[in-house]
PDB file of C-alpha atoms in Angstrom:
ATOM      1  CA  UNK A   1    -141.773  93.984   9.123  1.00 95.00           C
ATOM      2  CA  UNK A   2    -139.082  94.649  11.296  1.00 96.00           C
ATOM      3  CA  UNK A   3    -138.479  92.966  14.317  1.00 95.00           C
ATOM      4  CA  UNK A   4    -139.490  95.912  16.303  1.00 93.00           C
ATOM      5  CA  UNK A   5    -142.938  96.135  15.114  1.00 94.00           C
ATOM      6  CA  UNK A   6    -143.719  92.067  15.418  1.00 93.00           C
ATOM      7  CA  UNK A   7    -142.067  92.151  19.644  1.00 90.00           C
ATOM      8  CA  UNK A   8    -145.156  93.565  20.822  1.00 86.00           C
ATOM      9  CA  UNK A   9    -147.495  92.109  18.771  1.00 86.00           C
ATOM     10  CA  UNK A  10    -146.205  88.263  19.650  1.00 87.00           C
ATOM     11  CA  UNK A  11    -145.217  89.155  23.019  1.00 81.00           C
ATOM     12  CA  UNK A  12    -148.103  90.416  24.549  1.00 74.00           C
ATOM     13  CA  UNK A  13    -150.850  90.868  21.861  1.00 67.00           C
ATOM     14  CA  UNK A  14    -151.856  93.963  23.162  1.00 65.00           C
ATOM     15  CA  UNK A  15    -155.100  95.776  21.785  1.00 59.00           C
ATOM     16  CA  UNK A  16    -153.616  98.281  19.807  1.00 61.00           C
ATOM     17  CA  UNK A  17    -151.454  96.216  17.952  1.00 65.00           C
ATOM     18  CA  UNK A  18    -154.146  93.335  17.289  1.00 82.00           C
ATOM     19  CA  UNK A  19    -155.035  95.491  13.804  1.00 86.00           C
ATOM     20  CA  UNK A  20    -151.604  93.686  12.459  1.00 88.00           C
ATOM     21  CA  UNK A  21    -153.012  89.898  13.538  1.00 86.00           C
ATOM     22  CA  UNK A  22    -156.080  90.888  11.847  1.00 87.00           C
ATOM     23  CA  UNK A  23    -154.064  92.310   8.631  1.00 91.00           C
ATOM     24  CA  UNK A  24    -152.439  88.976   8.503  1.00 90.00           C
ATOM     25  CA  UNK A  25    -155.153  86.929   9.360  1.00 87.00           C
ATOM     26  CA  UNK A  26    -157.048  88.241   6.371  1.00 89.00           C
ATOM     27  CA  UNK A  27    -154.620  88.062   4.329  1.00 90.00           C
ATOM     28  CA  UNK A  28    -155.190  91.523   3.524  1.00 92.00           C
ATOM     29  CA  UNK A  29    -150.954  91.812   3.966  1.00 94.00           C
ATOM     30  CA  UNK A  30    -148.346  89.063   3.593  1.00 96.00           C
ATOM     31  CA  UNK A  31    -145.602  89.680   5.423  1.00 96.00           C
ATOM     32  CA  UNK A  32    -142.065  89.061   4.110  1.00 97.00           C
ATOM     33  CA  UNK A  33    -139.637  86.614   6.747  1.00 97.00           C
ATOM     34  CA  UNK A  34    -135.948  85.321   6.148  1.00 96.00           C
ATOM     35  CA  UNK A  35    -133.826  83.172   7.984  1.00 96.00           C
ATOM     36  CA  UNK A  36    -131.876  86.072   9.278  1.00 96.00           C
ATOM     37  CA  UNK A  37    -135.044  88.357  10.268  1.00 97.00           C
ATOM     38  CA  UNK A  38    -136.592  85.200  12.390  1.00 96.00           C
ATOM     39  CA  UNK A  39    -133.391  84.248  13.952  1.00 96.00           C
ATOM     40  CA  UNK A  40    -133.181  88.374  15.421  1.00 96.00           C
ATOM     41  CA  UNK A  41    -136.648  87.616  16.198  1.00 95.00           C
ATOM     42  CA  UNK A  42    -136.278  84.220  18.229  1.00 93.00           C
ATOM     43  CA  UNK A  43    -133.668  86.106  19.944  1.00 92.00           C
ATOM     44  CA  UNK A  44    -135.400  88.957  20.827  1.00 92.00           C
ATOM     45  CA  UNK A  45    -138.505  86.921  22.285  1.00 90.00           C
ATOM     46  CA  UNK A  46    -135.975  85.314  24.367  1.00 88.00           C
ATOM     47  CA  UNK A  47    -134.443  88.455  25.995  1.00 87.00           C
ATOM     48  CA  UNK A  48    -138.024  90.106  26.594  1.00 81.00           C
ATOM     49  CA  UNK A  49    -139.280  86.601  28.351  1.00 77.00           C
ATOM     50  CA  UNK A  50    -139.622  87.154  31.904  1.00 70.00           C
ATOM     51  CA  UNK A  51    -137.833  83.652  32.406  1.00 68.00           C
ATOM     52  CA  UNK A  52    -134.998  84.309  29.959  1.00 62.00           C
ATOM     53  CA  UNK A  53    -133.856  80.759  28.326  1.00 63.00           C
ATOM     54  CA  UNK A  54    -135.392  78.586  30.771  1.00 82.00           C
ATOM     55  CA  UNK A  55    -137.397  75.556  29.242  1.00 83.00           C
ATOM     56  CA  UNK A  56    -140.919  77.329  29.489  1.00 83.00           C
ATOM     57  CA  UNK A  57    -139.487  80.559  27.517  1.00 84.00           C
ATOM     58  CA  UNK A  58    -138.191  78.453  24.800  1.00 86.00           C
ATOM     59  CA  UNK A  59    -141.374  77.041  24.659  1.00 88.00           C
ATOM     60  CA  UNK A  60    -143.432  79.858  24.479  1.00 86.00           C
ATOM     61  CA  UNK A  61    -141.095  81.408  21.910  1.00 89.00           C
ATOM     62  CA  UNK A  62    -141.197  78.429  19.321  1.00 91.00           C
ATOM     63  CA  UNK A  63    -145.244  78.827  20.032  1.00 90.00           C
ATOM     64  CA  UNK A  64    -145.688  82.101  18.891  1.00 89.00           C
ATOM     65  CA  UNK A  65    -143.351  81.456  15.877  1.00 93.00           C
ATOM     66  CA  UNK A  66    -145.496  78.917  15.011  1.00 93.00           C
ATOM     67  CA  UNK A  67    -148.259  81.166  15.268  1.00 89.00           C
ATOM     68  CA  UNK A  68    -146.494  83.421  12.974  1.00 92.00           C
ATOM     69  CA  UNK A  69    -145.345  81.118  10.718  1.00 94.00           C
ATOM     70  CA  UNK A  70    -149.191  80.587   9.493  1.00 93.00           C
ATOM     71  CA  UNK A  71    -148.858  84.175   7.780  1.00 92.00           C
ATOM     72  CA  UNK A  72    -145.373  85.730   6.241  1.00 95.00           C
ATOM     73  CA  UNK A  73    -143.454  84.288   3.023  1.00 96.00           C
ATOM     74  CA  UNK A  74    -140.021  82.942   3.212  1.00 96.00           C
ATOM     75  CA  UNK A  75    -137.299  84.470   1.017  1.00 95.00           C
ATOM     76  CA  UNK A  76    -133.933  83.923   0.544  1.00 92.00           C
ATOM     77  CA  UNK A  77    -132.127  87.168   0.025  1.00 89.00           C
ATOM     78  CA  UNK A  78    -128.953  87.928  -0.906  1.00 79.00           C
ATOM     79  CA  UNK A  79    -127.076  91.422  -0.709  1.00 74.00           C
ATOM     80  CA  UNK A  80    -126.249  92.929  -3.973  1.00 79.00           C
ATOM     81  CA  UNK A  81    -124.605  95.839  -4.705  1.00 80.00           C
ATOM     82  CA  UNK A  82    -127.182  98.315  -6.059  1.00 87.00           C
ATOM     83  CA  UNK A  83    -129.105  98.002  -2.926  1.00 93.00           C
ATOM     84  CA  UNK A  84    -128.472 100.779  -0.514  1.00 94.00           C
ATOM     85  CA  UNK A  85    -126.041 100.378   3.003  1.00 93.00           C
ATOM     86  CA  UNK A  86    -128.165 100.988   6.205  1.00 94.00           C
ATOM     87  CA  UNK A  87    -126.040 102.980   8.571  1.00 94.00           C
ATOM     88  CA  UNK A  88    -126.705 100.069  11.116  1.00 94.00           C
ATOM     89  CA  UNK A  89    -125.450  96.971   9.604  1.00 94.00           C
ATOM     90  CA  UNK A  90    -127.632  95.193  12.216  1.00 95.00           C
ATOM     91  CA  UNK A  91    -130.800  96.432   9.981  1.00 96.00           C
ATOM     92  CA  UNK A  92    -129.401  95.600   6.436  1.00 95.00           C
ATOM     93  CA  UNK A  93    -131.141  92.314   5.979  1.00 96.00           C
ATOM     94  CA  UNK A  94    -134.501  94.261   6.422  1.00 97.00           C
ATOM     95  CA  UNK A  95    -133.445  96.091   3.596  1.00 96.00           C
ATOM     96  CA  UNK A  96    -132.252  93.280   1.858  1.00 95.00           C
ATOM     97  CA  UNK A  97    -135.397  91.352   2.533  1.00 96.00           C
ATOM     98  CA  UNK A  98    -137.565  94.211   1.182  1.00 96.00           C
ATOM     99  CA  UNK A  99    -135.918  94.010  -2.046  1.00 95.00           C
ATOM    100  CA  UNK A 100    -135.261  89.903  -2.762  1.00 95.00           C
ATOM    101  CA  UNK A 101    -139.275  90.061  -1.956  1.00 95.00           C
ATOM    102  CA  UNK A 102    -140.118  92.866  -4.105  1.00 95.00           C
ATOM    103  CA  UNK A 103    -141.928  94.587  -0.783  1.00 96.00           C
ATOM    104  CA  UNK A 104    -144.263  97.372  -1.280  1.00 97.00           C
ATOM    105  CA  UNK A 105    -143.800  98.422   2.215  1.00 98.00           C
ATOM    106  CA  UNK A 106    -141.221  98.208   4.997  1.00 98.00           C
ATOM    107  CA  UNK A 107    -142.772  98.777   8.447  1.00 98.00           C
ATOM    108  CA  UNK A 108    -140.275  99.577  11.334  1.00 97.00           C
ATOM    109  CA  UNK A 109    -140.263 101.461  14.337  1.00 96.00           C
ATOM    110  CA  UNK A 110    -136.148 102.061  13.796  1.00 96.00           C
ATOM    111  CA  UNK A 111    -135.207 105.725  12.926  1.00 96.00           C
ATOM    112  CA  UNK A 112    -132.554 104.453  10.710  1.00 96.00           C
ATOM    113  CA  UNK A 113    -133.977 102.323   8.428  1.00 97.00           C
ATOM    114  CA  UNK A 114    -137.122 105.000   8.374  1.00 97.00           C
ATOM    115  CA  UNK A 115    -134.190 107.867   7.041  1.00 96.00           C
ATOM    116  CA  UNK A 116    -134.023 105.304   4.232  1.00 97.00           C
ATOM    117  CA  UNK A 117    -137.116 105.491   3.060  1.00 96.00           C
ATOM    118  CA  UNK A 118    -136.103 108.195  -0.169  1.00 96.00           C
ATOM    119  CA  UNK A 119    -133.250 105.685  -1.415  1.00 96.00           C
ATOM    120  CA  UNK A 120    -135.606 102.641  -1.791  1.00 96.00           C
ATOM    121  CA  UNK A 121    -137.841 101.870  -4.266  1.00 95.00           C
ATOM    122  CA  UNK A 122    -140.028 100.939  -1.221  1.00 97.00           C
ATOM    123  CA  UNK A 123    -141.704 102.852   1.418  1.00 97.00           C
ATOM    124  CA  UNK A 124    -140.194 102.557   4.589  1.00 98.00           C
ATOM    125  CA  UNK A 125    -142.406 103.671   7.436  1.00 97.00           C
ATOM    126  CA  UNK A 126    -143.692 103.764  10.891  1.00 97.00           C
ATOM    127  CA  UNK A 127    -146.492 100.831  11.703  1.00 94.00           C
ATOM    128  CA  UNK A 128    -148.711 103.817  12.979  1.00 93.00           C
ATOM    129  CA  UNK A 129    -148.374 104.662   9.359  1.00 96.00           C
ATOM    130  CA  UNK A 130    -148.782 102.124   8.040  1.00 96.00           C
ATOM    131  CA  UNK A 131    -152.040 101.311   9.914  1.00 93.00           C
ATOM    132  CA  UNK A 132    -153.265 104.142   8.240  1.00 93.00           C
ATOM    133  CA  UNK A 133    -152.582 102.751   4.422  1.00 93.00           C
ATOM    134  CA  UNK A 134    -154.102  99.353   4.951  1.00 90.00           C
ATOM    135  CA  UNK A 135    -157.069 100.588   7.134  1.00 84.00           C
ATOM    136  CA  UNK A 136    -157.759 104.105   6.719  1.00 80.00           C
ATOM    137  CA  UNK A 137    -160.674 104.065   9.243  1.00 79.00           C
ATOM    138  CA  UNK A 138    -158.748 103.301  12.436  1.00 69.00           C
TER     139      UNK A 138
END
């Protein structure tokens, strides 16, 4: 999962994004993690807390990591050169995540990775999407 699907869901654990705690809670999907991926994603819970850096944030963000931590699969990937270039090179270890881990899915909200999703033997798509896949009822 790409970080911009897990920001809302650790930030503020809204509603409509509690079907993904559940999904992982259940083990029903096992998300895939790499040094890289939670580094952007410590980051990015720092720059969306209200108190930006200060003790308390830091806090809170190595909380919900923690929380986290209870569901995805660490993997060490490593670029090779059969695996497609994203146009943003900020978004190539997503790619290169999805393959070292042998992914069935990549969920992002990121239009760029999504215009991979014919050169991968993945599927790259939108959470909303993928919502639909793992729990057709909702």
């Amino acid at each position: 999962m790409d970080t911009n699907v897990l920001l809302p869901v650790l930030t503020y654990r809204t509603p409509q994004d509690n079907w993904l705690i559940q999904a992982c809670a259940s083990s029903r999907i096992i998300p895939l993690a790499s040094e890289d991926t939670i580094y952007e994603l410590r980051e990015k819970l720092l720059e969306n807390s209200p108190t930006h850096r200060d003790y308390q944030a830091r806090l809170f963000v190595e909380q919900r990591l923690r929380y986290y931590r209870q569901w995805y699969e660490t993997i060490l990937p490593k670029h090779e050169s059969e695996i497609p270039e994203c146009e943003d090179s900020t978004d190539q270890k997503f790619i290169d995540l999805a393959y070292a881990g042998n992914a069935a899915y990549l969920v992002t909200r990121d239009g760029k990775l999504l215009a991979m999703d014919s050169q991968t033997p993945f599927h790259i798509l939108t959470d909303a999407d993928f919502r639909r896949i793992i729990d057709p009822t909702a």
